[in-house]
Coordinates of C-alpha atoms in Angstrom, one line a residue:
M24 CA -37.8 -139.8 47.3
S25 CA -40.7 -140.7 45.0
V26 CA -41.6 -138.6 41.9
Y27 CA -45.3 -137.6 41.5
P28 CA -46.9 -136.0 38.5
A29 CA -48.0 -132.3 38.6
I30 CA -51.6 -132.6 37.9
S31 CA -53.5 -129.5 36.8
D32 CA -57.2 -129.1 36.0
D33 CA -56.2 -129.5 32.4
S34 CA -54.4 -132.9 32.8
A35 CA -56.5 -134.5 35.6
P36 CA -58.7 -136.4 33.1
L37 CA -55.5 -137.9 31.5
W38 CA -54.2 -139.2 34.9
Q39 CA -57.8 -140.4 35.9
G40 CA -57.9 -142.4 32.7
Y41 CA -54.6 -144.0 33.4
A42 CA -55.7 -145.0 36.8
Q43 CA -58.9 -146.7 35.2
G44 CA -56.8 -148.4 32.5
E45 CA -57.8 -146.0 29.7
L46 CA -55.9 -143.6 27.4
R47 CA -57.9 -140.5 27.1
L48 CA -57.2 -137.5 24.9
P49 CA -58.5 -133.9 24.9
W50 CA -60.4 -133.1 21.5
C51 CA -61.3 -129.8 20.3
D52 CA -65.1 -129.4 19.8
A53 CA -64.4 -126.8 17.1
C54 CA -61.9 -128.4 14.8
V55 CA -62.3 -132.0 16.1
R56 CA -58.6 -132.7 16.6
P57 CA -57.0 -134.4 19.6
H58 CA -53.8 -132.9 21.2
L59 CA -51.3 -133.5 23.8
P60 CA -50.1 -132.2 26.3
P61 CA -53.5 -131.3 27.7
G62 CA -54.2 -127.5 28.0
P63 CA -56.9 -125.1 28.3
I64 CA -57.2 -124.4 24.6
C65 CA -56.9 -126.1 21.3
P66 CA -53.3 -125.6 20.0
Y67 CA -54.6 -125.7 16.4
C68 CA -57.5 -123.3 16.3
L69 CA -57.3 -121.8 19.8
A70 CA -60.9 -122.7 20.7
D71 CA -61.5 -123.3 24.4
S72 CA -64.3 -125.9 24.2
L73 CA -62.5 -129.4 24.7
S74 CA -64.0 -132.8 25.4
W75 CA -62.2 -135.9 26.6
R76 CA -62.4 -139.1 24.7
T77 CA -61.1 -142.6 25.1
A78 CA -58.3 -143.2 22.5
S79 CA -57.8 -146.6 20.7
G80 CA -54.6 -147.4 22.6
Y81 CA -52.9 -148.1 19.3
G82 CA -49.9 -146.4 17.7
T83 CA -46.4 -146.7 16.3
V84 CA -43.0 -146.1 17.7
G85 CA -41.8 -142.6 16.6
T86 CA -38.5 -142.6 18.4
F87 CA -36.8 -144.6 21.2
A88 CA -33.8 -144.6 23.6
V89 CA -32.4 -146.9 26.3
V90 CA -32.1 -144.9 29.5
R91 CA -29.1 -146.2 31.5
R92 CA -28.7 -143.5 34.0
K93 CA -30.9 -143.1 37.2
Y94 CA -32.8 -140.0 36.8
F95 CA -35.8 -140.8 39.0
A96 CA -35.9 -142.8 42.3
D97 CA -38.9 -144.9 41.1
F98 CA -37.4 -146.0 37.8
D99 CA -34.5 -148.4 37.8
P100 CA -32.2 -148.2 34.6
P101 CA -31.9 -149.7 32.2
Y102 CA -35.4 -148.9 30.7
L103 CA -36.7 -148.5 27.2
F104 CA -38.2 -145.0 26.7
V105 CA -40.3 -144.4 23.7
Q106 CA -42.4 -141.7 21.9
I107 CA -45.5 -143.2 20.5
A108 CA -47.4 -141.7 17.6
L109 CA -50.9 -142.5 18.6
E110 CA -53.5 -143.7 15.9
E111 CA -55.4 -140.5 16.7
G112 CA -52.4 -138.2 15.8
P113 CA -50.8 -136.9 19.1
R114 CA -47.5 -138.3 20.3
L115 CA -47.2 -139.6 23.8
P116 CA -44.0 -140.3 25.9
A117 CA -44.1 -143.7 27.5
S118 CA -42.1 -146.9 28.0
M119 CA -41.7 -150.3 26.6
P120 CA -40.5 -153.5 28.2
M121 CA -36.8 -154.1 27.9
E122 CA -37.7 -157.5 26.6
A123 CA -38.8 -155.7 23.3
L124 CA -35.3 -154.0 22.9
D125 CA -34.3 -156.4 20.0
M126 CA -37.5 -155.8 18.1
V127 CA -38.1 -152.0 18.7
R128 CA -37.8 -149.8 15.6
V129 CA -39.3 -146.7 14.3
G130 CA -42.7 -147.5 12.9
L131 CA -43.3 -150.7 15.1
P132 CA -47.0 -151.0 15.8
V133 CA -47.8 -151.1 19.5
R134 CA -50.6 -151.3 21.9
V135 CA -51.1 -149.7 25.3
R136 CA -51.4 -151.4 28.7
F137 CA -51.0 -149.8 32.2
E138 CA -48.6 -150.7 34.9
R139 CA -48.5 -149.4 38.4
A140 CA -45.3 -147.7 39.2
R141 CA -43.3 -147.9 42.4
N142 CA -44.9 -144.5 43.4
Q143 CA -48.4 -146.2 42.9
W144 CA -49.4 -144.3 39.9
S145 CA -50.6 -146.0 36.8
L146 CA -48.5 -145.3 33.7
P147 CA -48.9 -146.3 30.1
V148 CA -46.6 -149.1 28.7
F149 CA -46.6 -150.1 25.1
D150 CA -46.2 -153.6 23.8
P151 CA -45.3 -154.5 20.2
I152 CA -48.2 -156.0 18.3

């Protein structure tokens, strides 16, 4: 059984960006800060006027783990799970290629690219710079 994301009106632009090879973030029109996860209001100032902008695609590894157990039918272990601190500020869960295991560390500079998963959804993958 394949796993599919639960897409809401709030998160649809994020997933549409992934499909088009772009990392998009919701930005608050009032305090001008990006945030994740997407939601109907800004978590910082509670304003409800948000705009979506394309992010730089750069960040650093905030934390990482090697997943060795099969939790999802579409992802075969082992795989490298990372949390990326994006250049714009928010943190994004993603993956890195297992070939990067010997060099991955907290603070490692990375850049996004997108890969099509077995379920045909495009997902962010980060490569070391």
